[in-house]
Coordinates of N, CA and C and ligand atoms in Angstrom, one line a residue:
M1 N -14.8 -14.8 23.7 CA -13.3 -14.5 23.6 C -12.9 -14.6 22.1
Q2 N -12.1 -13.6 21.6 CA -11.6 -13.7 20.3 C -10.1 -13.5 20.3
Q3 N -9.4 -13.9 19.2 CA -8.0 -13.6 19.0 C -7.9 -12.8 17.7
T4 N -7.0 -11.8 17.7 CA -6.7 -11.0 16.5 C -5.2 -10.9 16.4
L5 N -4.8 -10.6 15.1 CA -3.4 -10.4 14.9 C -3.0 -8.9 14.8
S6 N -2.0 -8.6 15.6 CA -1.4 -7.2 15.5 C 0.0 -7.2 15.0
I7 N 0.3 -6.2 14.2 CA 1.7 -6.0 13.8 C 2.1 -4.5 14.2
I8 N 3.2 -4.4 15.0 CA 3.8 -3.1 15.2 C 4.7 -2.9 14.0
K9 N 4.4 -1.9 13.2 CA 5.1 -1.8 11.9 C 6.5 -1.1 12.1
P10 N 7.3 -1.2 11.0 CA 8.7 -0.7 11.1 C 8.9 0.7 11.6
D11 N 8.0 1.6 11.3 CA 8.1 3.0 11.7 C 8.0 3.1 13.3
A12 N 7.1 2.3 13.8 CA 6.9 2.4 15.3 C 8.1 1.7 16.0
V13 N 8.6 0.6 15.4 CA 9.7 -0.1 16.0 C 10.9 0.8 16.0
K14 N 11.2 1.5 14.9 CA 12.3 2.4 14.8 C 12.2 3.6 15.8
K15 N 11.0 4.0 16.0 CA 10.8 5.1 17.0 C 10.9 4.7 18.5
G16 N 11.0 3.4 18.7 CA 11.1 2.9 20.1 C 9.9 3.0 20.9
V17 N 8.7 2.7 20.3 CA 7.5 2.8 21.0 C 6.8 1.5 21.1
I18 N 7.5 0.4 21.0 CA 6.9 -1.0 21.1 C 6.2 -1.1 22.5
G19 N 6.9 -0.7 23.5 CA 6.4 -0.9 24.9 C 5.1 0.0 25.1
K20 N 5.2 1.2 24.5 CA 4.0 2.1 24.7 C 2.8 1.6 24.0
I21 N 3.0 1.0 22.8 CA 1.9 0.4 22.0 C 1.3 -0.9 22.7
L22 N 2.2 -1.7 23.2 CA 1.8 -2.9 23.9 C 1.0 -2.6 25.2
D23 N 1.4 -1.5 25.8 CA 0.7 -1.0 27.0 C -0.8 -0.6 26.6
R24 N -1.0 -0.1 25.5 CA -2.4 0.3 25.1 C -3.2 -1.0 25.0
F25 N -2.7 -2.1 24.5 CA -3.4 -3.3 24.4 C -3.7 -3.9 25.8
E26 N -2.6 -4.0 26.6 CA -2.8 -4.6 27.9 C -3.7 -3.8 28.9
S27 N -3.6 -2.4 28.7 CA -4.4 -1.5 29.6 C -5.9 -1.5 29.1
N28 N -6.2 -2.1 28.0 CA -7.6 -2.1 27.5 C -8.1 -3.5 27.3
G29 N -7.7 -4.4 28.2 CA -8.3 -5.7 28.2 C -7.9 -6.7 27.2
L30 N -6.8 -6.4 26.4 CA -6.3 -7.4 25.4 C -5.0 -8.0 26.0
R31 N -5.1 -9.3 26.1 CA -4.0 -10.1 26.6 C -3.1 -10.5 25.4
I32 N -1.8 -10.5 25.6 CA -0.8 -10.9 24.6 C -0.6 -12.4 24.7
A33 N -1.2 -13.1 23.7 CA -1.2 -14.6 23.8 C 0.1 -15.2 23.0
A34 N 0.7 -14.3 22.2 CA 1.9 -14.7 21.5 C 2.6 -13.5 21.0
M35 N 3.9 -13.5 20.8 CA 4.6 -12.3 20.4 C 6.0 -12.7 19.8
K36 N 6.4 -12.0 18.7 CA 7.8 -12.1 18.3 C 8.2 -10.9 17.4
K37 N 9.5 -10.6 17.4 CA 10.0 -9.5 16.6 C 10.7 -10.2 15.4
I38 N 10.3 -9.8 14.2 CA 10.8 -10.5 13.0 C 11.1 -9.5 11.9
Q39 N 11.9 -9.9 10.9 CA 12.1 -9.1 9.7 C 11.3 -9.8 8.6
L40 N 10.3 -9.1 8.0 CA 9.6 -9.8 6.9 C 10.4 -9.7 5.7
S41 N 10.4 -10.8 4.9 CA 11.0 -10.9 3.6 C 10.0 -10.2 2.6
T42 N 10.4 -9.9 1.4 CA 9.5 -9.4 0.4 C 8.4 -10.4 0.1
E43 N 8.8 -11.7 0.1 CA 7.8 -12.7 -0.2 C 6.7 -12.8 1.0
D44 N 7.2 -12.6 2.2 CA 6.3 -12.6 3.4 C 5.3 -11.5 3.2
A45 N 5.8 -10.3 3.0 CA 5.0 -9.1 2.9 C 4.0 -9.1 1.7
K46 N 4.5 -9.6 0.6 CA 3.6 -9.8 -0.6 C 2.4 -10.7 -0.3
A47 N 2.8 -11.8 0.4 CA 1.8 -12.9 0.7 C 0.8 -12.3 1.7
F48 N 1.3 -11.7 2.8 CA 0.5 -11.2 3.9 C -0.5 -10.1 3.3
Y49 N -0.1 -9.2 2.5 CA -1.0 -8.2 1.9 C -1.5 -8.5 0.5
A50 N -1.6 -9.8 0.2 CA -2.0 -10.2 -1.1 C -3.4 -9.7 -1.5
V51 N -4.3 -9.4 -0.5 CA -5.6 -8.8 -0.8 C -5.5 -7.5 -1.4
H52 N -4.4 -6.8 -1.2 CA -4.2 -5.5 -1.8 C -3.4 -5.5 -3.1
K53 N -3.1 -6.6 -3.7 CA -2.2 -6.7 -4.8 C -2.5 -5.9 -6.0
D54 N -3.8 -5.6 -6.2 CA -4.2 -4.7 -7.3 C -4.3 -3.3 -7.0
R55 N -4.0 -2.9 -5.7 CA -4.2 -1.5 -5.3 C -2.9 -0.7 -5.7
P56 N -3.0 0.6 -6.0 CA -1.8 1.3 -6.5 C -0.7 1.4 -5.5
F57 N -1.0 1.3 -4.2 CA 0.0 1.4 -3.1 C 0.7 0.1 -2.7
Y58 N 0.3 -1.0 -3.4 CA 0.8 -2.3 -3.0 C 2.4 -2.4 -2.9
G59 N 3.0 -1.9 -4.0 CA 4.5 -1.9 -4.0 C 5.1 -1.2 -2.9
E60 N 4.6 0.0 -2.6 CA 5.1 0.8 -1.5 C 4.8 0.2 -0.2
L61 N 3.7 -0.5 -0.1 CA 3.3 -1.1 1.2 C 4.2 -2.3 1.5
V62 N 4.6 -3.1 0.5 CA 5.5 -4.2 0.6 C 6.9 -3.7 1.0
E63 N 7.3 -2.6 0.3 CA 8.6 -2.0 0.6 C 8.7 -1.5 2.0
F64 N 7.6 -0.8 2.4 CA 7.6 -0.3 3.8 C 7.6 -1.4 4.8
M65 N 6.8 -2.4 4.6 CA 6.7 -3.5 5.6 C 8.0 -4.3 5.8
T66 N 8.9 -4.2 4.8 CA 10.1 -4.9 4.8 C 11.3 -4.0 5.2
S67 N 11.0 -2.7 5.5 CA 12.1 -1.7 5.7 C 12.8 -1.8 7.0
G68 N 12.3 -2.7 7.9 CA 12.9 -2.9 9.2 C 12.1 -4.0 10.0
P69 N 12.5 -4.3 11.2 CA 11.8 -5.4 11.9 C 10.4 -4.9 12.3
V70 N 9.6 -5.9 12.5 CA 8.2 -5.7 13.0 C 8.0 -6.5 14.3
V71 N 7.0 -6.2 15.1 CA 6.6 -7.0 16.2 C 5.2 -7.5 16.0
V72 N 5.1 -8.8 15.9 CA 3.9 -9.5 15.5 C 3.3 -10.1 16.8
S73 N 2.0 -9.9 17.1 CA 1.5 -10.5 18.3 C 0.0 -10.9 18.1
I74 N -0.4 -11.8 18.9 CA -1.8 -12.3 19.0 C -2.4 -11.6 20.2
L75 N -3.5 -10.8 20.0 CA -4.2 -10.2 21.1 C -5.5 -11.0 21.4
E76 N -5.7 -11.2 22.7 CA -6.9 -12.1 23.0 C -7.8 -11.3 24.0
G77 N -9.1 -11.4 23.8 CA -10.0 -10.8 24.7 C -11.4 -10.7 24.1
E78 N -12.3 -10.1 24.9 CA -13.7 -10.0 24.4 C -13.7 -9.0 23.2
N79 N -14.3 -9.4 22.1 CA -14.4 -8.5 20.9 C -13.0 -8.0 20.5
A80 N -12.0 -8.9 20.6 CA -10.6 -8.5 20.3 C -10.4 -7.8 19.0
V81 N -11.1 -8.3 17.9 CA -10.9 -7.8 16.6 C -11.3 -6.3 16.5
A82 N -12.5 -6.0 17.0 CA -13.1 -4.7 16.9 C -12.3 -3.8 18.0
K83 N -12.1 -4.3 19.1 CA -11.4 -3.6 20.2 C -10.0 -3.1 19.7
N84 N -9.3 -4.0 19.0 CA -7.9 -3.6 18.5 C -8.1 -2.5 17.5
R85 N -9.1 -2.7 16.5 CA -9.3 -1.7 15.5 C -9.6 -0.3 16.1
E86 N -10.4 -0.4 17.2 CA -10.8 0.9 17.8 C -9.5 1.6 18.5
L87 N -8.7 0.8 19.1 CA -7.5 1.3 19.7 C -6.5 1.8 18.7
M88 N -6.5 1.2 17.5 CA -5.6 1.6 16.4 C -5.9 3.0 15.8
G89 N -7.2 3.2 15.6 CA -7.7 4.4 14.9 C -7.7 4.3 13.4
A90 N -8.1 5.3 12.7 CA -8.3 5.2 11.3 C -6.9 5.0 10.5
T91 N -7.0 4.4 9.4 CA -5.8 4.1 8.5 C -4.9 5.3 8.3
N92 N -5.6 6.4 8.0 CA -4.8 7.7 7.8 C -4.7 8.4 9.2
P93 N -3.5 8.5 9.8 CA -3.4 9.1 11.1 C -4.0 10.5 11.2
K94 N -4.1 11.2 10.1 CA -4.7 12.5 10.1 C -6.2 12.4 10.4
E95 N -6.8 11.3 10.2 CA -8.2 11.1 10.4 C -8.4 10.2 11.7
A96 N -7.4 9.8 12.3 CA -7.5 8.9 13.5 C -8.0 9.7 14.7
A97 N -8.9 9.2 15.5 CA -9.4 9.9 16.6 C -8.3 10.1 17.7
P98 N -8.4 11.2 18.4 CA -7.4 11.6 19.4 C -7.3 10.4 20.4
G99 N -6.1 10.1 20.8 CA -5.9 9.1 21.8 C -5.7 7.7 21.3
T100 N -5.9 7.6 19.9 CA -5.7 6.2 19.3 C -4.2 6.1 19.0
I101 N -3.8 4.8 18.8 CA -2.4 4.5 18.5 C -1.9 5.3 17.3
R102 N -2.7 5.3 16.2 CA -2.2 6.0 15.0 C -2.2 7.5 15.2
A103 N -3.1 8.0 15.9 CA -3.1 9.5 16.2 C -1.8 9.8 17.0
D104 N -1.5 9.0 17.9 CA -0.3 9.3 18.8 C 1.0 8.9 18.2
F105 N 1.1 7.9 17.4 CA 2.4 7.4 17.0 C 2.7 7.3 15.5
A106 N 1.7 7.6 14.7 CA 1.9 7.4 13.2 C 2.1 8.7 12.5
D107 N 2.9 8.7 11.4 CA 3.2 9.9 10.7 C 2.4 10.1 9.4
S108 N 2.1 9.0 8.8 CA 1.4 9.0 7.4 C 0.6 7.8 7.2
I109 N -0.1 7.8 6.1 CA -1.0 6.7 5.7 C -0.1 5.4 5.4
D110 N 1.1 5.6 5.0 CA 2.1 4.5 4.7 C 2.7 4.0 6.1
A111 N 3.3 5.0 6.8 CA 3.9 4.7 8.0 C 2.9 4.9 9.1
N112 N 2.0 3.9 9.3 CA 0.9 4.1 10.2 C 0.9 3.3 11.5
A113 N 2.1 2.9 11.8 CA 2.4 2.3 13.2 C 2.0 0.9 13.5
V114 N 0.7 0.6 13.1 CA 0.2 -0.7 13.4 C -0.7 -1.3 12.3
H115 N -0.7 -2.6 12.3 CA -1.7 -3.4 11.5 C -2.6 -4.1 12.5
G116 N -3.9 -4.3 12.2 CA -4.8 -5.1 12.9 C -5.7 -5.9 12.0
S117 N -6.0 -7.1 12.3 CA -6.9 -7.9 11.5 C -8.3 -7.2 11.4
D118 N -8.9 -7.2 10.2 CA -10.2 -6.4 10.0 C -11.4 -7.3 10.2
S119 N -11.3 -8.6 10.4 CA -12.5 -9.5 10.7 C -12.0 -10.7 11.4
L120 N -12.9 -11.4 12.0 CA -12.6 -12.6 12.7 C -12.0 -13.7 11.8
E121 N -12.6 -13.7 10.6 CA -12.1 -14.7 9.5 C -10.7 -14.4 9.1
N122 N -10.4 -13.1 8.9 CA -9.0 -12.7 8.5 C -8.0 -12.9 9.7
A123 N -8.5 -12.7 10.9 CA -7.7 -12.9 12.1 C -7.2 -14.3 12.1
T124 N -8.1 -15.3 11.9 CA -7.7 -16.7 11.9 C -6.6 -17.0 10.8
I125 N -6.8 -16.4 9.7 CA -5.8 -16.6 8.6 C -4.5 -16.0 8.9
E126 N -4.5 -14.7 9.4 CA -3.3 -14.0 9.7 C -2.5 -14.6 10.9
I127 N -3.3 -15.1 11.9 CA -2.6 -15.8 13.0 C -1.9 -17.0 12.5
A128 N -2.5 -17.8 11.7 CA -1.9 -19.0 11.1 C -0.7 -18.7 10.2
F129 N -0.7 -17.5 9.6 CA 0.4 -17.1 8.8 C 1.7 -16.9 9.6
F130 N 1.6 -16.4 10.8 CA 2.7 -16.1 11.6 C 3.1 -17.1 12.8
F131 N 2.1 -17.8 13.3 CA 2.3 -18.5 14.5 C 1.9 -20.0 14.4
S132 N 2.7 -20.9 15.0 CA 2.3 -22.3 15.2 C 1.6 -22.4 16.5
N133 N 0.8 -23.5 16.7 CA 0.1 -23.6 18.0 C 0.9 -23.6 19.2
R134 N 2.2 -24.1 19.1 CA 3.0 -24.2 20.3 C 3.5 -22.8 20.7
E135 N 3.4 -21.8 19.9 CA 3.8 -20.4 20.2 C 2.7 -19.6 20.9
I136 N 1.5 -20.2 20.9 CA 0.3 -19.4 21.4 C 0.0 -19.9 22.8
L137 N 0.1 -19.0 23.8 CA 0.0 -19.5 25.2 C -0.9 -18.5 26.0
Ligands
ATP201 P1 -3.8 -2.5 8.1 O1 -4.3 -3.6 7.1 O2 -2.3 -2.3 7.9 O3 -4.2 -2.8 9.5 P2 -6.0 -0.9 7.5 O4 -6.8 -2.1 7.6 O5 -6.4 0.3 8.4 O6 -4.4 -1.1 7.8 P3 -6.0 -1.2 4.6 O7 -7.1 -0.6 3.8 O8 -6.1 -2.7 4.9 O9 -5.9 -0.4 6.0 O10 -4.6 -0.9 4.0 C1 -3.4 -1.6 4.4 C2 -2.3 -0.7 4.5 O11 -2.0 -0.2 3.2 C3 -2.6 0.5 5.4 O12 -2.3 0.3 6.7 C4 -1.6 1.6 4.8 O13 -0.3 1.4 5.4 C5 -1.6 1.2 3.3 N1 -2.5 2.0 2.6 C6 -3.9 2.0 2.6 N2 -4.4 2.9 1.8 C7 -3.4 3.6 1.3 C8 -3.3 4.7 0.4 N3 -4.3 5.3 -0.1 N4 -2.0 5.1 0.1 C9 -0.9 4.6 0.7 N5 -1.0 3.5 1.5 C10 -2.2 3.0 1.8
MG202 MG1 -6.3 -3.9 6.6

């Protein structure tokens, strides 16, 4: 059993597809162990994406992630980290496999609908960034 962190990004929240995206997780064996809708501050977004701070798109990424509310959740299940990445599809929706969340709901490499932890180690760090133990059920 693994846990991974998912973020439904501002573009998908604005489109009104929170429920459709959560259904992808629940229909594919990922249980929602924690969830909240929040507005990230610039400081939050900078800290969360600090691994990308030297990349040319860092400023745009921070701006985009703070452009509206997001839905943060912990997904739990067998191979949850890889399973979630598989359901999400490639970073660039134009390259995402048909039937993936990004192929179906994302518009561009910036506005790409969802975030998912890319390793078990990062999942632990990202979960602790957003949730306290009493919020995980
Ligand atoms: P995420 O971390 O959001 O789950 P990812 O792991 O598929 O996405 P990363 O390489 O970690 O992709 O990049 C983080 C985010 O930065 C991407 O989701 C995307 O929104 C943005 N990004 C990545 N590459 C580019 C790029 N070349 N141009 C613009 N934005 C980019
Ligand atoms: Mg990533």
